[in-house]
Tab-separated table of C-alpha atoms in Angstrom:
chain	number	residue	atom	x	y	z
A	1	MET	CA	35.696	7.309	-13.587
A	2	ARG	CA	36.278	4.238	-10.912
A	3	ALA	CA	33.065	5.798	-8.836
A	4	LEU	CA	31.225	5.719	-12.231
A	5	LYS	CA	32.507	2.102	-12.778
A	6	GLY	CA	31.483	0.979	-9.324
A	7	GLN	CA	27.911	2.406	-9.793
A	8	ASN	CA	27.540	0.490	-12.852
A	9	ILE	CA	28.424	-2.783	-11.210
A	10	ILE	CA	26.045	-1.845	-8.241
A	11	VAL	CA	23.187	-1.336	-10.919
A	12	LEU	CA	24.007	-4.469	-12.736
A	13	GLY	CA	23.846	-6.378	-9.684
A	14	LEU	CA	20.393	-5.290	-8.597
A	15	VAL	CA	19.223	-5.978	-12.195
A	16	LEU	CA	20.499	-9.753	-11.756
A	17	LEU	CA	19.081	-10.011	-8.239
A	18	ALA	CA	15.614	-8.776	-9.590
A	19	LEU	CA	15.702	-11.586	-12.144
A	20	ILE	CA	16.806	-14.287	-9.483
A	21	THR	CA	14.583	-12.999	-6.686
A	22	PRO	CA	11.018	-14.514	-7.737
A	23	ILE	CA	12.540	-17.879	-8.319
A	24	ALA	CA	14.499	-17.957	-5.248
A	25	ALA	CA	11.921	-16.598	-2.951
A	26	ALA	CA	9.187	-18.731	-4.483
A	27	SER	CA	11.561	-21.812	-3.044
A	28	PHE	CA	10.722	-20.851	0.654
A	29	GLY	CA	7.814	-21.663	2.654
A	30	ALA	CA	5.985	-24.157	4.855
A	31	VAL	CA	6.655	-26.699	1.983
A	32	PRO	CA	10.204	-26.480	0.542
A	33	ILE	CA	10.467	-26.410	-3.080
A	34	SER	CA	13.760	-26.720	-4.872
A	35	PHE	CA	15.258	-23.977	-6.947
A	36	ALA	CA	15.122	-26.180	-9.977
A	37	ASP	CA	11.296	-27.052	-9.523
A	38	VAL	CA	10.403	-23.574	-9.307
A	39	LEU	CA	12.257	-22.796	-12.530
A	40	GLN	CA	10.440	-25.681	-14.158
A	41	VAL	CA	7.194	-24.055	-13.085
A	42	PHE	CA	7.937	-20.772	-14.316
A	43	SER	CA	9.248	-22.063	-17.692
A	44	HIS	CA	6.384	-24.331	-18.474
A	45	GLY	CA	3.497	-23.828	-15.835
A	46	LEU	CA	2.989	-20.163	-17.141
A	47	THR	CA	2.994	-21.136	-20.767
A	48	GLN	CA	0.224	-23.760	-19.955
A	49	ALA	CA	-2.075	-21.088	-18.540
A	50	ASN	CA	-2.812	-23.154	-15.540
A	51	ASN	CA	-3.813	-26.064	-17.547
A	52	SER	CA	-3.008	-28.995	-15.299
A	53	GLN	CA	-3.867	-31.807	-17.736
A	54	ASP	CA	-0.371	-32.679	-18.512
A	55	VAL	CA	0.917	-32.569	-14.860
A	56	THR	CA	-0.040	-34.900	-12.359
A	57	GLY	CA	0.731	-35.737	-8.633
A	58	GLY	CA	3.225	-33.914	-7.036
A	59	SER	CA	3.963	-31.487	-10.118
A	60	ALA	CA	0.554	-30.456	-10.074
A	61	ILE	CA	0.547	-29.606	-6.263
A	62	THR	CA	4.196	-27.698	-6.820
A	63	GLN	CA	2.510	-25.765	-9.562
A	64	ARG	CA	-0.598	-24.851	-7.738
A	65	ILE	CA	1.668	-23.669	-4.881
A	66	VAL	CA	3.928	-21.570	-6.630
A	67	LEU	CA	1.549	-20.140	-9.356
A	68	GLU	CA	-1.626	-19.664	-7.017
A	69	LEU	CA	-0.189	-19.025	-3.656
A	70	ARG	CA	3.400	-17.842	-3.658
A	71	LEU	CA	3.917	-15.900	-7.009
A	72	PRO	CA	0.865	-13.666	-6.112
A	73	ARG	CA	2.368	-12.943	-2.605
A	74	ILE	CA	5.764	-12.195	-3.908
A	75	LEU	CA	4.507	-9.626	-6.508
A	76	LEU	CA	2.331	-8.166	-3.788
A	77	ALA	CA	5.316	-7.863	-1.725
A	78	PHE	CA	7.245	-6.243	-4.494
A	79	VAL	CA	4.541	-3.809	-5.011
A	80	ALA	CA	4.287	-3.001	-1.655
A	81	GLY	CA	7.845	-2.197	-0.971
A	82	ALA	CA	8.136	-0.363	-4.330
A	83	GLY	CA	4.985	1.921	-3.433
A	84	LEU	CA	6.260	2.671	0.082
A	85	SER	CA	9.879	3.634	-1.040
A	86	LEU	CA	8.384	5.614	-4.057
A	87	ALA	CA	6.277	7.714	-1.296
A	88	GLY	CA	9.069	8.134	0.788
A	89	SER	CA	11.255	9.355	-1.921
A	90	VAL	CA	9.008	11.713	-2.602
A	91	LEU	CA	8.102	13.125	0.574
A	92	GLN	CA	11.764	13.403	1.418
A	93	THR	CA	12.340	15.858	-1.760
A	94	VAL	CA	9.151	17.873	-1.445
A	95	THR	CA	9.662	18.728	1.999
A	96	ARG	CA	13.372	18.710	2.043
A	97	ASN	CA	13.691	16.504	5.089
A	98	PRO	CA	15.613	13.334	5.009
A	99	LEU	CA	13.798	11.887	7.916
A	100	ALA	CA	10.387	12.052	5.961
A	101	ASP	CA	8.298	8.811	5.697
A	102	PRO	CA	4.565	7.875	5.342
A	103	TYR	CA	4.894	6.081	8.871
A	104	LEU	CA	6.751	9.280	10.385
A	105	PHE	CA	4.511	11.717	8.824
A	106	GLY	CA	1.417	10.056	10.404
A	107	ILE	CA	-0.165	9.069	7.004
A	108	SER	CA	0.222	5.371	7.513
A	109	SER	CA	-1.587	5.929	11.000
A	110	GLY	CA	-4.263	7.839	9.375
A	111	ALA	CA	-4.988	5.304	6.917
A	112	SER	CA	-4.807	2.788	9.382
A	113	PHE	CA	-7.534	4.305	11.384
A	114	GLY	CA	-9.677	4.985	8.202
A	115	ALA	CA	-9.729	1.468	7.505
A	116	VAL	CA	-10.606	0.412	10.968
A	117	VAL	CA	-13.520	2.777	10.949
A	118	VAL	CA	-14.700	1.051	7.777
A	119	LEU	CA	-14.414	-2.346	9.187
A	120	THR	CA	-16.658	-1.171	12.027
A	121	LEU	CA	-19.348	0.684	10.429
A	122	LEU	CA	-19.983	-1.726	7.431
A	123	SER	CA	-19.889	-4.867	9.612
A	124	GLY	CA	-23.810	-4.485	9.939
A	125	SER	CA	-23.703	-4.471	13.497
A	126	GLY	CA	-21.619	-1.559	14.332
A	127	THR	CA	-18.715	-3.844	15.823
A	128	LEU	CA	-15.358	-4.224	14.452
A	129	VAL	CA	-14.811	-7.186	12.124
A	130	PRO	CA	-11.975	-9.047	10.638
A	131	PRO	CA	-10.558	-7.784	7.194
A	132	GLU	CA	-10.709	-11.080	5.642
A	133	SER	CA	-14.549	-11.132	6.314
A	134	PHE	CA	-14.661	-8.602	3.394
A	135	ASN	CA	-14.960	-11.126	0.994
A	136	ALA	CA	-18.758	-11.654	0.326
A	137	PRO	CA	-19.614	-12.416	-3.274
A	138	GLY	CA	-21.798	-10.025	-5.505
A	139	MET	CA	-22.594	-6.404	-5.498
A	140	TRP	CA	-22.135	-5.896	-1.734
A	141	GLY	CA	-18.955	-7.790	-1.455
A	142	TRP	CA	-17.500	-5.531	-4.069
A	143	LEU	CA	-18.912	-2.376	-2.071
A	144	GLN	CA	-16.953	-3.737	1.106
A	145	TRP	CA	-13.913	-4.486	-0.918
A	146	ILE	CA	-13.555	-0.972	-2.408
A	147	SER	CA	-14.672	0.848	0.712
A	148	LEU	CA	-11.669	-0.226	2.756
A	149	PRO	CA	-9.082	1.589	0.645
A	150	ILE	CA	-11.536	4.581	0.216
A	151	GLY	CA	-11.776	4.806	4.088
A	152	ALA	CA	-7.811	4.470	4.404
A	153	PHE	CA	-7.670	7.203	1.947
A	154	VAL	CA	-9.858	9.452	3.568
A	155	GLY	CA	-7.827	8.829	6.927
A	156	ALA	CA	-4.748	9.516	5.314
A	157	LEU	CA	-6.056	12.679	3.829
A	158	ILE	CA	-7.159	13.736	7.072
A	159	SER	CA	-3.781	13.165	8.648
A	160	VAL	CA	-2.300	15.225	5.815
A	161	LEU	CA	-4.396	18.226	6.393
A	162	ILE	CA	-3.644	17.925	10.059
A	163	VAL	CA	0.126	18.050	9.432
A	164	LEU	CA	-0.197	21.058	6.804
A	165	ALA	CA	-2.374	22.985	9.211
A	166	LEU	CA	0.168	22.537	12.196
A	167	ALA	CA	3.011	23.124	10.185
A	168	GLY	CA	1.712	26.540	9.092
A	169	GLY	CA	2.317	28.659	6.145
A	170	ASP	CA	5.417	30.476	7.309
A	171	GLN	CA	8.253	28.813	5.269
A	172	HIS	CA	10.926	29.445	8.053
A	173	GLY	CA	10.957	26.315	10.220
A	174	GLN	CA	8.035	24.740	8.280
A	175	ILE	CA	9.957	21.667	6.940
A	176	GLU	CA	10.913	20.781	10.751
A	177	ARG	CA	7.358	21.410	12.050
A	178	MET	CA	5.841	19.128	9.485
A	179	LEU	CA	7.722	16.041	10.546
A	180	LEU	CA	6.901	16.872	14.166
A	181	SER	CA	3.312	17.561	13.163
A	182	GLY	CA	3.382	14.072	11.612
A	183	VAL	CA	4.661	12.522	14.788
A	184	ALA	CA	1.672	13.990	16.610
A	185	SER	CA	-0.767	12.834	13.933
A	186	SER	CA	0.458	9.365	14.165
A	187	PHE	CA	-0.068	9.224	17.861
A	188	LEU	CA	-3.294	10.796	17.783
A	189	PHE	CA	-4.720	8.413	14.901
A	190	GLY	CA	-2.922	5.640	16.900
A	191	ALA	CA	-4.887	6.370	20.045
A	192	LEU	CA	-8.162	6.441	18.322
A	193	THR	CA	-7.516	2.956	16.522
A	194	SER	CA	-6.496	1.520	19.857
A	195	LEU	CA	-9.866	3.005	21.146
A	196	LEU	CA	-11.870	1.129	18.623
A	197	LEU	CA	-9.786	-2.026	19.174
A	198	TYR	CA	-10.866	-1.700	22.983
A	199	PHE	CA	-14.480	-2.201	22.464
A	200	ALA	CA	-14.123	-5.000	19.716
A	201	SER	CA	-14.473	-8.777	20.372
A	202	PRO	CA	-11.069	-10.465	21.074
A	203	GLN	CA	-11.354	-12.616	17.822
A	204	ALA	CA	-11.888	-9.493	15.659
A	205	THR	CA	-9.076	-7.674	17.616
A	206	ALA	CA	-6.677	-10.199	17.222
A	207	SER	CA	-7.243	-10.489	13.535
A	208	VAL	CA	-7.297	-6.683	12.852
A	209	VAL	CA	-3.962	-6.239	15.108
A	210	PHE	CA	-2.406	-8.825	12.867
A	211	TRP	CA	-3.565	-7.232	9.845
A	212	SER	CA	-2.579	-3.805	11.017
A	213	LEU	CA	0.996	-4.891	11.652
A	214	GLY	CA	1.405	-5.779	7.802
A	215	SER	CA	1.031	-9.313	6.468
A	216	PHE	CA	0.898	-10.576	2.730
A	217	ALA	CA	-1.009	-13.923	3.704
A	218	LYS	CA	-4.153	-12.852	2.019
A	219	ALA	CA	-2.267	-11.994	-1.331
A	220	SER	CA	-4.116	-13.455	-4.531
A	221	TRP	CA	-4.239	-12.213	-8.157
A	222	SER	CA	-7.492	-10.308	-7.565
A	223	VAL	CA	-6.138	-8.704	-4.422
A	224	LEU	CA	-3.205	-7.573	-6.516
A	225	LEU	CA	-4.699	-5.778	-9.076
A	226	LEU	CA	-5.512	-2.287	-7.035
A	227	PRO	CA	-2.383	-1.618	-5.575
A	228	SER	CA	-0.490	-2.610	-8.705
A	229	LEU	CA	-2.608	-0.313	-10.723
A	230	VAL	CA	-2.269	2.668	-8.008
A	231	VAL	CA	1.317	2.127	-7.490
A	232	GLY	CA	2.032	1.973	-11.197
A	233	GLY	CA	0.190	4.858	-12.048
A	234	SER	CA	1.428	6.874	-9.571
A	235	PHE	CA	4.837	6.279	-10.485
A	236	GLY	CA	4.010	7.273	-14.064
A	237	ILE	CA	2.744	10.718	-12.622
A	238	ILE	CA	5.632	11.426	-10.634
A	239	LEU	CA	8.099	10.394	-13.386
A	240	ALA	CA	5.945	12.839	-15.584
A	241	MET	CA	6.317	15.664	-12.817
A	242	ARG	CA	9.961	14.713	-11.697
A	243	ARG	CA	11.541	18.125	-12.965
A	244	GLN	CA	9.130	20.111	-10.960
A	245	VAL	CA	9.714	17.798	-7.949
A	246	ASN	CA	13.305	17.720	-7.936
A	247	ALA	CA	13.348	21.459	-8.157
A	248	LEU	CA	11.994	21.583	-4.661
A	249	GLN	CA	14.910	20.140	-3.500
A	250	ALA	CA	17.016	23.183	-4.139
A	251	GLY	CA	14.761	25.299	-2.069
A	252	ASP	CA	11.256	27.086	-2.257
A	253	GLU	CA	12.536	30.254	-3.575
A	254	THR	CA	14.701	28.493	-6.331
A	255	ALA	CA	11.900	26.464	-7.245
A	256	HIS	CA	9.801	29.768	-7.679
A	257	THR	CA	12.259	31.413	-9.922
A	258	LEU	CA	12.082	28.405	-12.149
A	259	GLY	CA	8.624	28.875	-12.736
A	260	VAL	CA	7.278	26.005	-10.321
A	261	ASN	CA	4.229	26.424	-8.488
A	262	VAL	CA	5.591	25.000	-5.081
A	263	ALA	CA	2.354	24.952	-3.055
A	264	LYS	CA	0.604	22.995	-5.588
A	265	ILE	CA	3.168	20.463	-6.431
A	266	ARG	CA	3.992	19.854	-2.792
A	267	LEU	CA	0.184	19.492	-2.099
A	268	ASN	CA	-0.312	17.061	-5.133
A	269	MET	CA	2.482	15.104	-4.187
A	270	LEU	CA	1.522	14.711	-0.555
A	271	LEU	CA	-2.151	13.561	-1.716
A	272	LEU	CA	-0.440	11.023	-4.130
A	273	CYS	CA	1.764	9.761	-1.340
A	274	SER	CA	-1.502	9.647	1.055
A	275	LEU	CA	-3.261	7.300	-1.913
A	276	ILE	CA	-0.082	5.055	-2.288
A	277	THR	CA	-0.034	4.784	1.576
A	278	ALA	CA	-3.762	4.010	1.829
A	279	VAL	CA	-4.163	1.607	-0.934
A	280	LEU	CA	-1.332	-0.545	0.451
A	281	VAL	CA	-2.279	-0.101	4.121
A	282	ALA	CA	-5.839	-1.662	3.069
A	283	THR	CA	-4.171	-4.229	1.299
A	284	CYS	CA	-1.397	-5.379	3.540
A	285	GLY	CA	-1.681	-3.209	6.966
A	286	GLY	CA	0.774	-0.931	8.596
A	287	ILE	CA	4.517	-1.522	7.171
A	288	GLY	CA	6.670	1.353	8.464
A	289	PHE	CA	10.043	2.868	7.882
A	290	VAL	CA	10.463	1.105	4.355
A	291	GLY	CA	10.003	4.688	3.007
A	292	LEU	CA	12.828	6.170	5.009
A	293	MET	CA	15.381	3.465	4.689
A	294	ILE	CA	15.448	2.459	1.149
A	295	PRO	CA	15.942	6.202	-0.540
A	296	HIS	CA	18.720	6.572	1.871
A	297	THR	CA	20.428	3.197	1.087
A	298	VAL	CA	20.107	4.121	-2.697
A	299	ARG	CA	21.735	7.203	-2.128
A	300	LEU	CA	24.554	5.602	-0.163
A	301	LEU	CA	24.988	3.194	-3.157
A	302	LEU	CA	24.895	6.008	-5.537
A	303	PRO	CA	26.014	9.258	-4.504
A	304	GLY	CA	24.761	12.397	-6.005
A	305	ARG	CA	22.105	10.645	-7.838
A	306	ARG	CA	18.124	10.344	-7.076
A	307	PRO	CA	17.270	7.673	-9.403
A	308	LEU	CA	13.669	7.025	-8.875
A	309	LEU	CA	13.321	3.876	-10.657
A	310	LEU	CA	16.295	2.115	-8.928
A	311	THR	CA	14.635	3.282	-5.600
A	312	VAL	CA	11.330	1.449	-6.595
A	313	ILE	CA	13.199	-1.566	-7.501
A	314	VAL	CA	15.497	-1.968	-4.137
A	315	GLY	CA	12.332	-1.152	-2.330
A	316	GLY	CA	10.506	-3.804	-3.784
A	317	LEU	CA	13.349	-6.486	-3.670
A	318	PHE	CA	13.840	-5.667	0.055
A	319	MET	CA	10.308	-6.312	0.802
A	320	VAL	CA	10.147	-9.535	-0.830
A	321	TRP	CA	12.990	-10.790	0.970
A	322	ILE	CA	11.503	-9.371	4.422
A	323	ASP	CA	8.388	-11.193	3.609
A	324	VAL	CA	10.742	-14.368	3.253
A	325	LEU	CA	12.230	-13.878	6.586
A	326	ALA	CA	8.782	-13.342	8.140
A	327	ARG	CA	7.580	-16.782	6.732
A	328	CYS	CA	10.795	-18.754	7.314
A	329	LEU	CA	12.322	-17.202	10.741
A	330	LEU	CA	9.817	-19.285	13.099
A	331	ALA	CA	8.892	-22.815	12.264
A	332	THR	CA	5.279	-23.137	13.236
A	333	GLN	CA	4.206	-19.572	12.628
A	334	GLU	CA	4.264	-16.300	10.511
A	335	LEU	CA	5.691	-13.279	11.693
A	336	PRO	CA	4.037	-9.747	10.559
A	337	VAL	CA	6.528	-7.904	8.126
A	338	GLY	CA	5.796	-4.603	9.919
A	339	ILE	CA	7.544	-5.924	12.925
A	340	ILE	CA	10.618	-6.723	11.233
A	341	THR	CA	10.921	-3.513	9.184
A	342	ALA	CA	10.102	-1.610	12.414
A	343	ALA	CA	13.027	-3.233	14.158
A	344	ILE	CA	15.357	-2.585	11.171
A	345	GLY	CA	14.060	0.704	10.652
A	346	SER	CA	14.234	2.269	14.202
A	347	PHE	CA	18.091	1.202	14.157
A	348	PHE	CA	18.349	2.791	10.888
A	349	PHE	CA	16.652	5.863	11.964
A	350	LEU	CA	18.998	6.127	15.027
A	351	LEU	CA	21.842	5.901	12.434
A	352	ILE	CA	20.695	8.863	10.412
A	353	LEU	CA	20.239	10.950	13.363
A	354	ARG	CA	23.657	10.212	14.599
A	355	ARG	CA	25.228	11.051	11.203
A	356	ARG	CA	23.260	14.128	10.916
A	357	ARG	CA	24.713	15.110	14.291
A	358	VAL	CA	28.134	14.482	13.241
A	359	LEU	CA	27.783	16.420	10.189
A	360	ALA	CA	26.226	19.248	12.220
């Protein structure tokens, strides 16, 4: 009873944090805005549908900063964190490996390579171009915009196929081989991406490297559309299939006796996680270890439970505050969020390994 009460308090705290986070996070930035001003913009500016005829001077500038610059960035960070946490939780379930993560499985590296190939082929000159150059108006601009996530998905799909091929069909030891195959695939695609960057111009290389490390600097309402649809749709599909997915946690033989097509469910979930990762990589760059840390953190807070919705919420909130830290840690420039998540995630990874060794 006491444990259940403690879990309810944790859930209530997360709900309150989710309500406060958009207002608090919008206060931070190059131009500091008070909590009261942000709250006023949210309460009045949104209902006015961006009609600035009734606001002038500093109020109009504040409304523009909050609604057009910071709010899309906060929402994109939330969607990215939610999607990566969702993918990590599903991967850990269907592979029965607590160390599974889109980054460690090589999916992120494959998606990054596919995106860089698109940036090279569609530049028109065969040379690497910065991601922000894919903003041309008209049909050509739309084709460039959609080609980036498609290329990233193809790269992620190739990485998944490599992992499945290297893991083999034998069930004994397959789970461990999948993770090792993912690490090998990650190194392979990382090397291929570095090769493309080596032959690029210094300006394009610097821009692509910053993008590949993860950033929400290019967030806008139009950029937010695709990742929101993909992550939201994938979340709905996984919720609809959660019984079959959770059955894999008990083992393949047990899942078979329950009538679950193990191979089909595992492949579908890997493809869905690849789609989520590819769209987020194409939009925000490579952000590692979020899918590893958040599901473990939620299970530590709520032992014995696998609440997918709370995992998504915690992942989104985590990424929002990591982005705030990236914007405010240095006074004159912005850090890529991937650097911060990698620093935290590598330490978290070592803690998990140590804990597994102690339990063994």
